[in-house]
Short mmCIF file of C-alpha atoms in Angstrom, two decimals:
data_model
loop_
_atom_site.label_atom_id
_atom_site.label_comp_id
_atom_site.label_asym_id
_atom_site.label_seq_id
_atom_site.Cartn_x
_atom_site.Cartn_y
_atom_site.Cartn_z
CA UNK A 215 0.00 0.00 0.00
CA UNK A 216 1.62 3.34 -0.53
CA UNK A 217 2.16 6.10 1.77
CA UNK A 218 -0.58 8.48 0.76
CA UNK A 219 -3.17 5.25 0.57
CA UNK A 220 -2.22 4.87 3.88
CA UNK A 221 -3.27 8.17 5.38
CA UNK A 222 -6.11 8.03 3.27
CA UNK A 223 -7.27 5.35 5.41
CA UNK A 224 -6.40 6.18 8.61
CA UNK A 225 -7.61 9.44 8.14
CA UNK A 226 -11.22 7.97 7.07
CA UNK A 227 -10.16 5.80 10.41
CA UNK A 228 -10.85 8.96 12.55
CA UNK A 229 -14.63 9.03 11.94
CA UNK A 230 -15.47 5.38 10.91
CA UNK A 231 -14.19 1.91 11.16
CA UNK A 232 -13.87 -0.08 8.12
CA UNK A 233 -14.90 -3.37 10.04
CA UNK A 234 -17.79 -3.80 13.03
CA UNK A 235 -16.97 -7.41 14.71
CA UNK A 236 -20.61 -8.14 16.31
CA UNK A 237 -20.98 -10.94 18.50
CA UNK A 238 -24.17 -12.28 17.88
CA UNK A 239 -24.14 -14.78 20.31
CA UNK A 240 -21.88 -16.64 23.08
CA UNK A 241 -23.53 -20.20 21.97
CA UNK A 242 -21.63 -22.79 20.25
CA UNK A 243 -21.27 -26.37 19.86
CA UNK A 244 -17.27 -26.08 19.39
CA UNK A 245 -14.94 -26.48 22.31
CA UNK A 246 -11.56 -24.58 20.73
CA UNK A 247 -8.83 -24.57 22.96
CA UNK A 248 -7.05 -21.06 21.95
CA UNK A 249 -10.83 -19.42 21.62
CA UNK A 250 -11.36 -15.69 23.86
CA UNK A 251 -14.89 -17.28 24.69
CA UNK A 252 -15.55 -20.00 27.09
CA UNK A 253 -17.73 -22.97 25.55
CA UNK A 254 -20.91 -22.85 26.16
CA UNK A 255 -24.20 -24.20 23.86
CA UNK A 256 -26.27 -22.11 25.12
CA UNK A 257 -26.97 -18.22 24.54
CA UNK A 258 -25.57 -16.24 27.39
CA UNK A 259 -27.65 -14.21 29.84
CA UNK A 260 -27.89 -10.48 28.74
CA UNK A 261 -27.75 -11.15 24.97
CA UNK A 262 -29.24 -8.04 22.39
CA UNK A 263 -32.64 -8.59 21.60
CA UNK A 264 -33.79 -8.27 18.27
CA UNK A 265 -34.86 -4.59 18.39
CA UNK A 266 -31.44 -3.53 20.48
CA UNK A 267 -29.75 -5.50 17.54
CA UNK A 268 -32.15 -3.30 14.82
CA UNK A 269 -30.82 0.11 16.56
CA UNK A 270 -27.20 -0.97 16.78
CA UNK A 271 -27.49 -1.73 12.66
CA UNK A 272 -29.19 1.61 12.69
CA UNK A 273 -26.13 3.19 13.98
CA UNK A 274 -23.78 1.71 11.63
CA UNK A 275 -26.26 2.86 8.57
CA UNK A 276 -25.63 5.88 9.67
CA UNK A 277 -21.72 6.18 9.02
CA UNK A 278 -20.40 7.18 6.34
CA UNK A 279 -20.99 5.74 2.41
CA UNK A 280 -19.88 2.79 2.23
CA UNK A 281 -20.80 1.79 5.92
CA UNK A 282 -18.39 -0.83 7.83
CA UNK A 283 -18.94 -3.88 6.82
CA UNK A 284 -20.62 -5.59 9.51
CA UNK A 285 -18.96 -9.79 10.82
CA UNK A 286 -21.34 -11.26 11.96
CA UNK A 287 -19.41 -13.55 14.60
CA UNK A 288 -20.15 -15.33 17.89
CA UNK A 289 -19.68 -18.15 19.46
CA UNK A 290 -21.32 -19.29 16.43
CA UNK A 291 -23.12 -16.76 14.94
CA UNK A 292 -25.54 -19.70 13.24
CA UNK A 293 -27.10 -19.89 17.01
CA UNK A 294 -28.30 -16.71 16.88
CA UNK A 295 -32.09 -17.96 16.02
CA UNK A 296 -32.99 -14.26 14.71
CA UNK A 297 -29.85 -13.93 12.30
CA UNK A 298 -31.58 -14.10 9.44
CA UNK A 299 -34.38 -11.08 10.64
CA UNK A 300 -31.27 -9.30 11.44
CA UNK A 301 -29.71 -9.89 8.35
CA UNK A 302 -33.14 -8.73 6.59
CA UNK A 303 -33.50 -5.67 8.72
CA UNK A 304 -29.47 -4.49 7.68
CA UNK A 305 -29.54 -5.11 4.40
CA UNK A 306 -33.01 -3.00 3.86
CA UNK A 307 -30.44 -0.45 5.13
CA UNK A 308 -27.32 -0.94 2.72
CA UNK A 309 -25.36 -2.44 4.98
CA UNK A 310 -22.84 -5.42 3.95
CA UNK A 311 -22.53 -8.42 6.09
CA UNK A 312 -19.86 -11.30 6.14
CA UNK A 313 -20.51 -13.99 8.34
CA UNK A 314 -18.25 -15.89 10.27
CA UNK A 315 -19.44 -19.56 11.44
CA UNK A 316 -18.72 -22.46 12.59
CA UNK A 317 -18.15 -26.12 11.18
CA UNK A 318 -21.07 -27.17 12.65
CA UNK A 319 -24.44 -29.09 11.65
CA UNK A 320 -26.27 -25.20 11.48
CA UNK A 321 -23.93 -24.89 8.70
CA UNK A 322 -26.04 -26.47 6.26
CA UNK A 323 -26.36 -25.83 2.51
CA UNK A 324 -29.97 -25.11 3.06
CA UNK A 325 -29.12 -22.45 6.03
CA UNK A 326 -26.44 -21.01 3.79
CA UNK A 327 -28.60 -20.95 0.53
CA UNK A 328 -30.98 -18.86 2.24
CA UNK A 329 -28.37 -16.13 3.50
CA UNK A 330 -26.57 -16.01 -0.36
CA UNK A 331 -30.31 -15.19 -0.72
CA UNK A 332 -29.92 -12.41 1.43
CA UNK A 333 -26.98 -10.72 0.02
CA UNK A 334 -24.31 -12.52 2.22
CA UNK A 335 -21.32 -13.15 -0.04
CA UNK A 336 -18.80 -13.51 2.16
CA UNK A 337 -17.91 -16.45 4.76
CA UNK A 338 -15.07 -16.99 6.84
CA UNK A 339 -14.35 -20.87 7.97
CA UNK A 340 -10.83 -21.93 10.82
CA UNK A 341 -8.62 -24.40 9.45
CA UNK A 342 -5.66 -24.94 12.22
CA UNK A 343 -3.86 -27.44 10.66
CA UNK A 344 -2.81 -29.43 7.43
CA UNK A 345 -4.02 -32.97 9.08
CA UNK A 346 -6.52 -34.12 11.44
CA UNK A 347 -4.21 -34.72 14.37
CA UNK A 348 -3.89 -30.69 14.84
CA UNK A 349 -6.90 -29.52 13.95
CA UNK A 350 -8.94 -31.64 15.72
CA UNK A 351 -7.29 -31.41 18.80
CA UNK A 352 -7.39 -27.22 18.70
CA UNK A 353 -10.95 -27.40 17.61
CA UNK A 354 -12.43 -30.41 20.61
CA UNK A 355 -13.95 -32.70 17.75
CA UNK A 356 -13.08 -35.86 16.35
CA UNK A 357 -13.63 -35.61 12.59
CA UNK A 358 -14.24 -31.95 12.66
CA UNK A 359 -10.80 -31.26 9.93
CA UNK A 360 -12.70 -33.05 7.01
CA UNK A 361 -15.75 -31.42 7.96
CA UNK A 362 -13.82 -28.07 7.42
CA UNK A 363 -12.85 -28.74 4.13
CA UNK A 364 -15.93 -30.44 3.33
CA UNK A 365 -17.12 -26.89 4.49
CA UNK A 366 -14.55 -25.49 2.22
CA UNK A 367 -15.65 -26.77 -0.95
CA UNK A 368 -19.44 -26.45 -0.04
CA UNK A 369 -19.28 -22.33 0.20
CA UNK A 370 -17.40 -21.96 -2.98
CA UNK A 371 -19.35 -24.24 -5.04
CA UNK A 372 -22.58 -21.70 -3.68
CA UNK A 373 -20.70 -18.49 -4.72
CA UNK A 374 -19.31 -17.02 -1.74
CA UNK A 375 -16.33 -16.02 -1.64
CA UNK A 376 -14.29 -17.97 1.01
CA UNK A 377 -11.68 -16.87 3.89
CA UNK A 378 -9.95 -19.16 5.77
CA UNK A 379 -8.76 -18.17 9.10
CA UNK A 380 -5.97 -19.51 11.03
CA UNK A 381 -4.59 -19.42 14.54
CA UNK A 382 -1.07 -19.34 14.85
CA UNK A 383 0.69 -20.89 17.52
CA UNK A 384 3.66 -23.16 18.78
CA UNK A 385 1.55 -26.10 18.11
CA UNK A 386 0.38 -25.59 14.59
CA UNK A 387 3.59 -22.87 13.10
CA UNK A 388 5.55 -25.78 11.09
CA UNK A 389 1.99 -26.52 9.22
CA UNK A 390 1.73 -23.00 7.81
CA UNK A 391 3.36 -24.15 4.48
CA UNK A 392 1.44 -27.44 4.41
CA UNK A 393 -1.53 -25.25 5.28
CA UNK A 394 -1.40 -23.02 2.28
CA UNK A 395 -1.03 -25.59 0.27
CA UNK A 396 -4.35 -27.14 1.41
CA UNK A 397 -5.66 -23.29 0.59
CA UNK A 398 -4.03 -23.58 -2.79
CA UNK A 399 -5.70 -27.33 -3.32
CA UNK A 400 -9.75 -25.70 -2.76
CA UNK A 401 -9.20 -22.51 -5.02
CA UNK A 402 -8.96 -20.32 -0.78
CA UNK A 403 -7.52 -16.81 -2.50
CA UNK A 404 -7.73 -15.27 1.51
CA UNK A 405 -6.24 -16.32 4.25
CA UNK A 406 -6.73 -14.21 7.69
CA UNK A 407 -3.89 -15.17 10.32
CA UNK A 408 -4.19 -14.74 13.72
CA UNK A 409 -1.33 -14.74 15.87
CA UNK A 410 -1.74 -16.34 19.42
CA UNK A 411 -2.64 -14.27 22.30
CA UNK A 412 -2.59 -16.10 25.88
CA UNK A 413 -6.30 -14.45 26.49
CA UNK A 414 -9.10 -17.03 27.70
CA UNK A 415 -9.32 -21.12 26.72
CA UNK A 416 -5.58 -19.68 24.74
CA UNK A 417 -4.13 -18.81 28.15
CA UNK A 418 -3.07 -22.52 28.06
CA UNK A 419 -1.44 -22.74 25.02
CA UNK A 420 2.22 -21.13 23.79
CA UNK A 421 2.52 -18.17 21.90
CA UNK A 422 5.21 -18.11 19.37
CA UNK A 423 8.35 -16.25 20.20
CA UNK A 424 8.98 -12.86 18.62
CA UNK A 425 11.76 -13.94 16.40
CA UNK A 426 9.35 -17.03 14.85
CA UNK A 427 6.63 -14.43 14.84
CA UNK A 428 8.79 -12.68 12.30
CA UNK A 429 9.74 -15.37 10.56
CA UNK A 430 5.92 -16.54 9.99
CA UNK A 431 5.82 -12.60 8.69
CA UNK A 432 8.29 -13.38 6.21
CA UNK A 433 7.22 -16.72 4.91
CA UNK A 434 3.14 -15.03 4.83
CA UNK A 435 5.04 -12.40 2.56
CA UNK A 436 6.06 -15.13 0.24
CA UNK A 437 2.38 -16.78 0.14
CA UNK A 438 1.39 -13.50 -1.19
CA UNK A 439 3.91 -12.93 -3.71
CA UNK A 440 2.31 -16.69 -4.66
CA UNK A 441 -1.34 -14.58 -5.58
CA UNK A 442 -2.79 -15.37 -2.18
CA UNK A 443 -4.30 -12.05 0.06
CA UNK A 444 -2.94 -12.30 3.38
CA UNK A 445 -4.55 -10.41 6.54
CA UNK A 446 -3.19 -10.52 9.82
CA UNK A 447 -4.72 -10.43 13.42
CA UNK A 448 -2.63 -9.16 16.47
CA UNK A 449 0.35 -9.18 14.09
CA UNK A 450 -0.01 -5.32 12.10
CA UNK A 451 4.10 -5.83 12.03
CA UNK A 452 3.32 -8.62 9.16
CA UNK A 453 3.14 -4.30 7.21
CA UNK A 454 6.24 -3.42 8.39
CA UNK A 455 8.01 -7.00 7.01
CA UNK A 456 6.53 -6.18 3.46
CA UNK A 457 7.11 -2.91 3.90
CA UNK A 458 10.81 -3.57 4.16
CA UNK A 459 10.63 -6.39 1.79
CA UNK A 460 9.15 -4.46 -1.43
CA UNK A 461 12.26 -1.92 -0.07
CA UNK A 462 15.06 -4.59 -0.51
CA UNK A 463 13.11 -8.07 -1.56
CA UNK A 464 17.11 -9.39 -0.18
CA UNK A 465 15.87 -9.24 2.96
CA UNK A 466 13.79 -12.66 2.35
CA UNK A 467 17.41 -14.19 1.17
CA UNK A 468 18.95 -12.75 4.61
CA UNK A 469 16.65 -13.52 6.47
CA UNK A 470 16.52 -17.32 5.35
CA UNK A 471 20.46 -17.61 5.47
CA UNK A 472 20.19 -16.47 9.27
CA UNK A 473 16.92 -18.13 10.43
CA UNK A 474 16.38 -22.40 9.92
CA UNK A 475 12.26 -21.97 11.23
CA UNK A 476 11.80 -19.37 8.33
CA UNK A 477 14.20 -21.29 5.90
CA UNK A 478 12.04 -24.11 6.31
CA UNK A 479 9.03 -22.70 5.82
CA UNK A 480 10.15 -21.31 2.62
CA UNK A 481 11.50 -24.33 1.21
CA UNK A 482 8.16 -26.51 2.13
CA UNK A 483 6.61 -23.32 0.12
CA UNK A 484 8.51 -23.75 -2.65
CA UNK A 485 7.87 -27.63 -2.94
CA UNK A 486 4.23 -26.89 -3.81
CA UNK A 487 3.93 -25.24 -7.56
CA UNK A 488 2.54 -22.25 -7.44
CA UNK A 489 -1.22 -21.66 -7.87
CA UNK A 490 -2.19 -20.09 -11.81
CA UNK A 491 -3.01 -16.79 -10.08
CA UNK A 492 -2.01 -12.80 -10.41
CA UNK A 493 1.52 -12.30 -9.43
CA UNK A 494 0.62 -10.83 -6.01
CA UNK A 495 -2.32 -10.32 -4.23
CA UNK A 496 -4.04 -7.12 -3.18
CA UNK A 497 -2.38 -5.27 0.28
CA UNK A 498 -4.15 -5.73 3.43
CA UNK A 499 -5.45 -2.38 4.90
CA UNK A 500 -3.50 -0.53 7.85
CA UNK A 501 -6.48 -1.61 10.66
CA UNK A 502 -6.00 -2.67 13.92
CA UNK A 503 -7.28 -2.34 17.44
CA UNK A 504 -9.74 0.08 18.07
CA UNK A 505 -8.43 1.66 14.40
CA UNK A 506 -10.50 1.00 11.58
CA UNK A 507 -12.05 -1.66 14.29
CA UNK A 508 -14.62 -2.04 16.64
CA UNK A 509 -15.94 -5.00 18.67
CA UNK A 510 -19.57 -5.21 20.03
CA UNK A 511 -19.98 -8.36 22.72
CA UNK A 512 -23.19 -10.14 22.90
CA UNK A 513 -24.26 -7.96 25.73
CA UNK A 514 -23.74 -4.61 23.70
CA UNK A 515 -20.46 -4.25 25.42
CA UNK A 516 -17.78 -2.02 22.93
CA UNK A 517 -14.43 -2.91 22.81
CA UNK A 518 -11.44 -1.98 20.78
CA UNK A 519 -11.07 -5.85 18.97
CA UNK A 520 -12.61 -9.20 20.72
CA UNK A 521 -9.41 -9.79 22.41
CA UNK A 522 -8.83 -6.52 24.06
CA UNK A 523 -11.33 -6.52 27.10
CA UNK A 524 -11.18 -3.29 28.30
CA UNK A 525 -14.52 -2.12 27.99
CA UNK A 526 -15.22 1.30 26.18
CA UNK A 527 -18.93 1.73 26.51
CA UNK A 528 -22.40 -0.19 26.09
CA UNK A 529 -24.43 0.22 22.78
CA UNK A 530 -27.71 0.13 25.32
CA UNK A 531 -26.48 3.55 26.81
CA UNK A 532 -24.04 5.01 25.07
CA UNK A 533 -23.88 6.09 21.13
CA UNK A 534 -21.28 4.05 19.17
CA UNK A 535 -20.18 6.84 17.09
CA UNK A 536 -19.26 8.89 19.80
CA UNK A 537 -17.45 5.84 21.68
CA UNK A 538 -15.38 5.58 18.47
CA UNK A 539 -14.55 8.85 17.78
CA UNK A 540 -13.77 10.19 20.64
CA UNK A 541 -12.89 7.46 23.86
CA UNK A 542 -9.69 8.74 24.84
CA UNK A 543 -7.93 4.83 24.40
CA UNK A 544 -9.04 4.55 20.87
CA UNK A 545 -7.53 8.45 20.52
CA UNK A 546 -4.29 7.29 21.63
CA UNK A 547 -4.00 4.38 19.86
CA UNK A 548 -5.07 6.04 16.25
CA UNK A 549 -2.50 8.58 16.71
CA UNK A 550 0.20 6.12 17.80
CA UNK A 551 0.65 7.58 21.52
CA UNK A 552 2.41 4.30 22.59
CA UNK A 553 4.91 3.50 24.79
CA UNK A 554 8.43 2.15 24.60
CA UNK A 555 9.60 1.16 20.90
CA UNK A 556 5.86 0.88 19.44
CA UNK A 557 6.09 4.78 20.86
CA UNK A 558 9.61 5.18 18.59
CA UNK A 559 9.07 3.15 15.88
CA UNK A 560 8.87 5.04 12.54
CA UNK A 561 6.44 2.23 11.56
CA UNK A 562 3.77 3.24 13.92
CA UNK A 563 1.39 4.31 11.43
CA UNK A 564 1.91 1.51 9.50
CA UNK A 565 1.63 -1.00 12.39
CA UNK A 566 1.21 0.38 15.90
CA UNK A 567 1.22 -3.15 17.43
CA UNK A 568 -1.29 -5.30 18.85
CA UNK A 569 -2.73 -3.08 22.08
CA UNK A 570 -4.59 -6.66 22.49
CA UNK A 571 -1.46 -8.47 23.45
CA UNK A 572 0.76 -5.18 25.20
CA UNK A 573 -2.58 -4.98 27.40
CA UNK A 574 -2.30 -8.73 27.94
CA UNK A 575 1.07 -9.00 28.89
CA UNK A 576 1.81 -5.64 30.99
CA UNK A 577 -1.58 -4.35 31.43
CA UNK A 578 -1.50 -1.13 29.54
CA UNK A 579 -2.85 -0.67 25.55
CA UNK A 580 -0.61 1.66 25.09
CA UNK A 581 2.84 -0.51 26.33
CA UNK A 582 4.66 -1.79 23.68
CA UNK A 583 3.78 -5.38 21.64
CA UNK A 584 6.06 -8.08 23.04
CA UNK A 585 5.29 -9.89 20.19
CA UNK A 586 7.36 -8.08 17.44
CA UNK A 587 11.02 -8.43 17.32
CA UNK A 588 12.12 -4.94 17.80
CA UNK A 589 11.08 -4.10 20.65
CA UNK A 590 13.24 -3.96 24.08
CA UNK A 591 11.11 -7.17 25.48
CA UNK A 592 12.00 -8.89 22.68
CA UNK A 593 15.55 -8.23 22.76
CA UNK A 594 16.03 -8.96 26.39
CA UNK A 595 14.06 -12.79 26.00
CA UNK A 596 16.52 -13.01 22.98
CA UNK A 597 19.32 -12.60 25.49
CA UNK A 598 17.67 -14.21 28.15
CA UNK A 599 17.45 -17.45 26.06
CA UNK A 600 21.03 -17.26 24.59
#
């Protein structure tokens, strides 16, 4: 993306996010060990009713042309018994929906026909590893890893057009290559990674260490230059590492002649022949917390993304607009007041870091991400592990 695209977006990021995250529902029949929610199949107490859920999509009408587009999420937003109402009642307004469910029996072809009905186009599935073994165990169901791609090919042979989103952690980083290449195999042009923050059921499970964080960064850099869209989550440094690669496309060279995790990611890559595709895919936009984001619970609760729970407000009492515009934390973090090296960093536009994981790790949103490899935590568990 170049520099004046970039402004051009953050500066529309002032008034209006680009995406609204709205948890429909806490209910789900999944179990998934790394998931912010805790597993429940039931809808939790305090959930929007239908006509709190009609003014909230009122509010987000009334941004500016186009409006956010709305993910509808959960738990599994499928549970949510009036989504399709909903769905009705925000699309008589203009607003575009994307829907992200889970691999469960509600995701039926008959369900799903009757949303493309709708106007829903786009659908985001998890896939958390290349084999059953992985997945399976990260998602709580035996079985549930063909069901995905089952899934897979089910939503593209409808028309939508198909995300796959993975969770990146200790358990599952060595896959990445074997997991594009499953992308590659069912025609998946987007793939959203999220990296690993130790927040809820994930608390029990390893992050990856900054320096393999930057080597997954690298090695997502070459699955684009392959035709495939990348989008990150908790990981806006994956800008910075293009960034600096479209500078001096060495770098990927140097950084495999110093690194054996991101050498061998790269040469499992190249293994696979590339996809017949454009030479690179399109640039993912400079969002992130509480920038070009917003997160609405099941209870109305506002928060900057669905793993930052500091709460900014309640759409049952307070305007959403104003929340966004003006809460002094989502001020801060839009105009890079951070602390530390996220604070220094000449990237901060760009990236910023994930105030998710800083708040998760030191308690503040505006302390620096531990996660990328330039910053002074980084450097000092690099020492500490020499």
């Amino acid at each position: 993306m170049s520099e004046r695209s970039v402004e051009f977006h953050l500066a529309r990021y002032d008034t209006a996010p680009h995406l609204v995250f709205w948890e429909t529902t806490k209910a789900c029949g999944l179990a998934c060990r790394h998931c912010r929610a805790s597993a429940q199949t039931e809808p939790a107490p305090g959930e929007l009713t239908f006509d709190e859920g009609c003014r909230l999509l009122d509010r987000i009408a009334s941004w500016s042309t186009p409006s956010p587009l709305v993910i509808l999420t959960g738990g599994d937003c499928l549970r949510r018994r009036d989504l399709d109402e909903l769905v009705a009642y925000g699309r008589e307004r203009h607003i575009r929906f994307a829907l992200s469910p889970s691999v469960t029996d509600e995701l039926s072809p008959e369900r799903l026909a009757g949303l493309f009905a709708q106007g829903i186009r786009s659908v985001s599935i998890s896939l958390d590893g290349d084999n059953p073994a992985t997945h399976d165990a990260i998602r709580g169901i035996t079985g549930h890893f063909e069901r995905t791609l089952a899934a897979l090919d089910t939503l593209s042979a409808m028309g939508f057009r198909v995300q796959v989103n993975t969770t990146v952690m200790r358990k599952n980083a060595s896959e990445l290559a074997r997991i594009a290449h499953l992308l590659d195999q069912h025609q998946i042009r987007t793939w959203e990674v999220f990296f690993l923050i130790g927040v809820g059921r994930g608390a029990e499970l390893d992050e990856v260490t900054p320096d393999i964080a930057e080597d997954v960064c690298h090695f997502l850099v070459d699955v684009t230059e392959r035709g495939t869209t990348v989008r990150t989550v908790e990981a806006p440094f994956f800008r910075r590492v293009q960034a600096e690669r479209r500078a001096a496309p060495s770098r990927g060279d140097e950084r495999a002649a110093t690194s054996p995790f991101y050498a061998s990611l790269r040469t499992e890559l190249l293994r696979f022949p590339a996809p017949e595709r454009p030479e690179t895919a399109s640039h993912s936009l400079a969002t992130g917390d509480g920038r070009g984001i917003i997160f609405v619970g099941h209870d109305g609760e506002v928060y900057a993304s669905g793993f930052l729970p500091v709460s900014l407000g309640n759409v049952r009492h307070d305007d959403l607009t104003e929340i966004y515009q003006r809460h002094p934390d989502l001020v801060r973090m839009r105009r890079g007041d951070l602390e530390g090296e996220c604070g220094r960093c000449p990237e901060r536009q760009l990236c910023g870091g994930s105030r998710a994981r800083a708040f998760a790790r030191f308690g503040r949103v505006t302390a620096e991400d531990p996660a990328c490899s330039h910053t002074e935590w980084a450097r000092r568990r690099r020492l500490a592990l020499v």
